[in-house]
């Protein structure tokens, strides 16, 4: 869509695309996003899905915040 608006002129839309990418990178690796990714059945049961340490840590951080103190 962005390319169509700028009539496929690479130099016109690439600065906007870089801003979008920079903002997306800030959100991408937050614990809530990682937990959503790992708990999503569409992603989780994909044959290419791999559980890495970052995914486990993000999921556990998210769970720590949502579960109240046990004591």
PDB file of N, CA and C in Angstrom, residues 24-67:
ATOM      1  N   UNK A  24       8.717  -0.662  15.305  1.00  0.00           N
ATOM      2  CA  UNK A  24       8.339  -2.063  15.461  1.00  0.00           C
ATOM      3  C   UNK A  24       9.402  -2.830  16.259  1.00  0.00           C
ATOM      4  N   UNK A  25      10.670  -2.537  16.005  1.00  0.00           N
ATOM      5  CA  UNK A  25      11.761  -3.214  16.708  1.00  0.00           C
ATOM      6  C   UNK A  25      11.689  -2.964  18.218  1.00  0.00           C
ATOM      7  N   UNK A  26      11.228  -1.782  18.619  1.00  0.00           N
ATOM      8  CA  UNK A  26      11.107  -1.487  20.049  1.00  0.00           C
ATOM      9  C   UNK A  26      10.067  -2.381  20.723  1.00  0.00           C
ATOM     10  N   UNK A  27       9.031  -2.755  20.000  1.00  0.00           N
ATOM     11  CA  UNK A  27       7.945  -3.546  20.572  1.00  0.00           C
ATOM     12  C   UNK A  27       8.131  -5.045  20.401  1.00  0.00           C
ATOM     13  N   UNK A  28       8.924  -5.425  19.441  1.00  0.00           N
ATOM     14  CA  UNK A  28       8.974  -6.820  19.013  1.00  0.00           C
ATOM     15  C   UNK A  28       9.439  -7.788  20.089  1.00  0.00           C
ATOM     16  N   UNK A  29      10.409  -7.414  20.875  1.00  0.00           N
ATOM     17  CA  UNK A  29      10.998  -8.370  21.806  1.00  0.00           C
ATOM     18  C   UNK A  29      10.582  -8.130  23.253  1.00  0.00           C
ATOM     19  N   UNK A  30       9.461  -7.507  23.479  1.00  0.00           N
ATOM     20  CA  UNK A  30       8.952  -7.320  24.832  1.00  0.00           C
ATOM     21  C   UNK A  30       8.307  -8.620  25.303  1.00  0.00           C
ATOM     22  N   UNK A  31       8.292  -8.852  26.625  1.00  0.00           N
ATOM     23  CA  UNK A  31       7.758 -10.113  27.145  1.00  0.00           C
ATOM     24  C   UNK A  31       6.331 -10.428  26.700  1.00  0.00           C
ATOM     25  N   UNK A  32       5.460  -9.434  26.643  1.00  0.00           N
ATOM     26  CA  UNK A  32       4.080  -9.698  26.240  1.00  0.00           C
ATOM     27  C   UNK A  32       4.008 -10.188  24.796  1.00  0.00           C
ATOM     28  N   UNK A  33       4.798  -9.609  23.921  1.00  0.00           N
ATOM     29  CA  UNK A  33       4.806 -10.032  22.528  1.00  0.00           C
ATOM     30  C   UNK A  33       5.349 -11.449  22.399  1.00  0.00           C
ATOM     31  N   UNK A  34       6.396 -11.753  23.151  1.00  0.00           N
ATOM     32  CA  UNK A  34       6.988 -13.099  23.109  1.00  0.00           C
ATOM     33  C   UNK A  34       5.999 -14.126  23.651  1.00  0.00           C
ATOM     34  N   UNK A  35       5.287 -13.780  24.740  1.00  0.00           N
ATOM     35  CA  UNK A  35       4.298 -14.701  25.302  1.00  0.00           C
ATOM     36  C   UNK A  35       3.166 -14.943  24.308  1.00  0.00           C
ATOM     37  N   UNK A  36       2.722 -13.902  23.650  1.00  0.00           N
ATOM     38  CA  UNK A  36       1.661 -14.045  22.649  1.00  0.00           C
ATOM     39  C   UNK A  36       2.112 -14.948  21.514  1.00  0.00           C
ATOM     40  N   UNK A  37       3.335 -14.754  21.083  1.00  0.00           N
ATOM     41  CA  UNK A  37       3.883 -15.590  20.004  1.00  0.00           C
ATOM     42  C   UNK A  37       3.949 -17.051  20.428  1.00  0.00           C
ATOM     43  N   UNK A  38       4.438 -17.305  21.637  1.00  0.00           N
ATOM     44  CA  UNK A  38       4.629 -18.692  22.052  1.00  0.00           C
ATOM     45  C   UNK A  38       3.317 -19.387  22.404  1.00  0.00           C
ATOM     46  N   UNK A  39       2.297 -18.641  22.796  1.00  0.00           N
ATOM     47  CA  UNK A  39       1.012 -19.241  23.155  1.00  0.00           C
ATOM     48  C   UNK A  39       0.017 -19.285  21.996  1.00  0.00           C
ATOM     49  N   UNK A  40       0.358 -18.671  20.893  1.00  0.00           N
ATOM     50  CA  UNK A  40      -0.514 -18.680  19.727  1.00  0.00           C
ATOM     51  C   UNK A  40      -0.447 -20.059  19.064  1.00  0.00           C
ATOM     52  N   UNK A  41      -1.563 -20.784  18.996  1.00  0.00           N
ATOM     53  CA  UNK A  41      -1.525 -22.134  18.418  1.00  0.00           C
ATOM     54  C   UNK A  41      -1.043 -22.149  16.963  1.00  0.00           C
ATOM     55  N   UNK A  42      -1.382 -21.109  16.219  1.00  0.00           N
ATOM     56  CA  UNK A  42      -0.950 -21.058  14.820  1.00  0.00           C
ATOM     57  C   UNK A  42       0.576 -21.044  14.724  1.00  0.00           C
ATOM     58  N   UNK A  43       1.221 -20.327  15.625  1.00  0.00           N
ATOM     59  CA  UNK A  43       2.686 -20.273  15.626  1.00  0.00           C
ATOM     60  C   UNK A  43       3.287 -21.486  16.334  1.00  0.00           C
ATOM     61  N   UNK A  44       2.692 -21.838  17.466  1.00  0.00           N
ATOM     62  CA  UNK A  44       3.264 -22.888  18.319  1.00  0.00           C
ATOM     63  C   UNK A  44       3.303 -24.254  17.625  1.00  0.00           C
ATOM     64  N   UNK A  45       2.283 -24.571  16.837  1.00  0.00           N
ATOM     65  CA  UNK A  45       2.234 -25.875  16.188  1.00  0.00           C
ATOM     66  C   UNK A  45       2.792 -25.862  14.765  1.00  0.00           C
ATOM     67  N   UNK A  46       3.402 -24.763  14.393  1.00  0.00           N
ATOM     68  CA  UNK A  46       4.075 -24.684  13.108  1.00  0.00           C
ATOM     69  C   UNK A  46       5.354 -25.518  13.187  1.00  0.00           C
ATOM     70  N   UNK A  47       5.652 -26.314  12.179  1.00  0.00           N
ATOM     71  CA  UNK A  47       6.865 -27.147  12.231  1.00  0.00           C
ATOM     72  C   UNK A  47       8.158 -26.338  12.367  1.00  0.00           C
ATOM     73  N   UNK A  48       8.148 -25.072  11.970  1.00  0.00           N
ATOM     74  CA  UNK A  48       9.343 -24.233  12.067  1.00  0.00           C
ATOM     75  C   UNK A  48       9.483 -23.542  13.420  1.00  0.00           C
ATOM     76  N   UNK A  49       8.517 -23.720  14.315  1.00  0.00           N
ATOM     77  CA  UNK A  49       8.549 -23.076  15.626  1.00  0.00           C
ATOM     78  C   UNK A  49       9.649 -23.692  16.485  1.00  0.00           C
ATOM     79  N   UNK A  50      10.515 -22.846  17.010  1.00  0.00           N
ATOM     80  CA  UNK A  50      11.601 -23.311  17.880  1.00  0.00           C
ATOM     81  C   UNK A  50      11.532 -22.536  19.187  1.00  0.00           C
ATOM     82  N   UNK A  51      11.602 -23.254  20.297  1.00  0.00           N
ATOM     83  CA  UNK A  51      11.602 -22.615  21.605  1.00  0.00           C
ATOM     84  C   UNK A  51      13.041 -22.276  21.962  1.00  0.00           C
ATOM     85  N   UNK A  52      13.307 -21.000  22.063  1.00  0.00           N
ATOM     86  CA  UNK A  52      14.648 -20.540  22.423  1.00  0.00           C
ATOM     87  C   UNK A  52      14.629 -20.018  23.852  1.00  0.00           C
ATOM     88  N   UNK A  53      15.785 -19.707  24.366  1.00  0.00           N
ATOM     89  CA  UNK A  53      15.883 -19.171  25.723  1.00  0.00           C
ATOM     90  C   UNK A  53      15.150 -17.838  25.832  1.00  0.00           C
ATOM     91  N   UNK A  54      15.245 -17.006  24.810  1.00  0.00           N
ATOM     92  CA  UNK A  54      14.557 -15.715  24.839  1.00  0.00           C
ATOM     93  C   UNK A  54      13.043 -15.877  24.899  1.00  0.00           C
ATOM     94  N   UNK A  55      12.522 -16.875  24.209  1.00  0.00           N
ATOM     95  CA  UNK A  55      11.081 -17.121  24.246  1.00  0.00           C
ATOM     96  C   UNK A  55      10.666 -17.579  25.638  1.00  0.00           C
ATOM     97  N   UNK A  56      11.412 -18.490  26.231  1.00  0.00           N
ATOM     98  CA  UNK A  56      11.085 -18.963  27.576  1.00  0.00           C
ATOM     99  C   UNK A  56      11.179 -17.843  28.607  1.00  0.00           C
ATOM    100  N   UNK A  57      12.235 -17.061  28.534  1.00  0.00           N
ATOM    101  CA  UNK A  57      12.418 -15.962  29.490  1.00  0.00           C
ATOM    102  C   UNK A  57      11.285 -14.946  29.353  1.00  0.00           C
ATOM    103  N   UNK A  58      10.933 -14.584  28.126  1.00  0.00           N
ATOM    104  CA  UNK A  58       9.841 -13.637  27.907  1.00  0.00           C
ATOM    105  C   UNK A  58       8.515 -14.164  28.414  1.00  0.00           C
ATOM    106  N   UNK A  59       8.254 -15.439  28.178  1.00  0.00           N
ATOM    107  CA  UNK A  59       7.016 -16.050  28.662  1.00  0.00           C
ATOM    108  C   UNK A  59       6.977 -16.058  30.182  1.00  0.00           C
ATOM    109  N   UNK A  60       8.078 -16.420  30.827  1.00  0.00           N
ATOM    110  CA  UNK A  60       8.122 -16.455  32.286  1.00  0.00           C
ATOM    111  C   UNK A  60       7.998 -15.070  32.900  1.00  0.00           C
ATOM    112  N   UNK A  61       8.596 -14.065  32.273  1.00  0.00           N
ATOM    113  CA  UNK A  61       8.461 -12.690  32.769  1.00  0.00           C
ATOM    114  C   UNK A  61       7.007 -12.225  32.696  1.00  0.00           C
ATOM    115  N   UNK A  62       6.349 -12.580  31.609  1.00  0.00           N
ATOM    116  CA  UNK A  62       4.951 -12.207  31.442  1.00  0.00           C
ATOM    117  C   UNK A  62       4.084 -12.929  32.473  1.00  0.00           C
ATOM    118  N   UNK A  63       4.361 -14.201  32.703  1.00  0.00           N
ATOM    119  CA  UNK A  63       3.597 -14.957  33.691  1.00  0.00           C
ATOM    120  C   UNK A  63       3.825 -14.427  35.109  1.00  0.00           C
ATOM    121  N   UNK A  64       5.041 -14.010  35.418  1.00  0.00           N
ATOM    122  CA  UNK A  64       5.322 -13.442  36.737  1.00  0.00           C
ATOM    123  C   UNK A  64       4.484 -12.207  37.000  1.00  0.00           C
ATOM    124  N   UNK A  65       4.278 -11.409  35.986  1.00  0.00           N
ATOM    125  CA  UNK A  65       3.509 -10.181  36.158  1.00  0.00           C
ATOM    126  C   UNK A  65       2.013 -10.453  36.260  1.00  0.00           C
ATOM    127  N   UNK A  66       1.530 -11.529  35.642  1.00  0.00           N
ATOM    128  CA  UNK A  66       0.092 -11.781  35.641  1.00  0.00           C
ATOM    129  C   UNK A  66      -0.362 -12.611  36.824  1.00  0.00           C
ATOM    130  N   UNK A  67       0.508 -13.450  37.368  1.00  0.00           N
ATOM    131  CA  UNK A  67       0.132 -14.302  38.493  1.00  0.00           C
ATOM    132  C   UNK A  67       0.432 -13.550  39.785  1.00  0.00           C
TER     133      UNK A  67
END
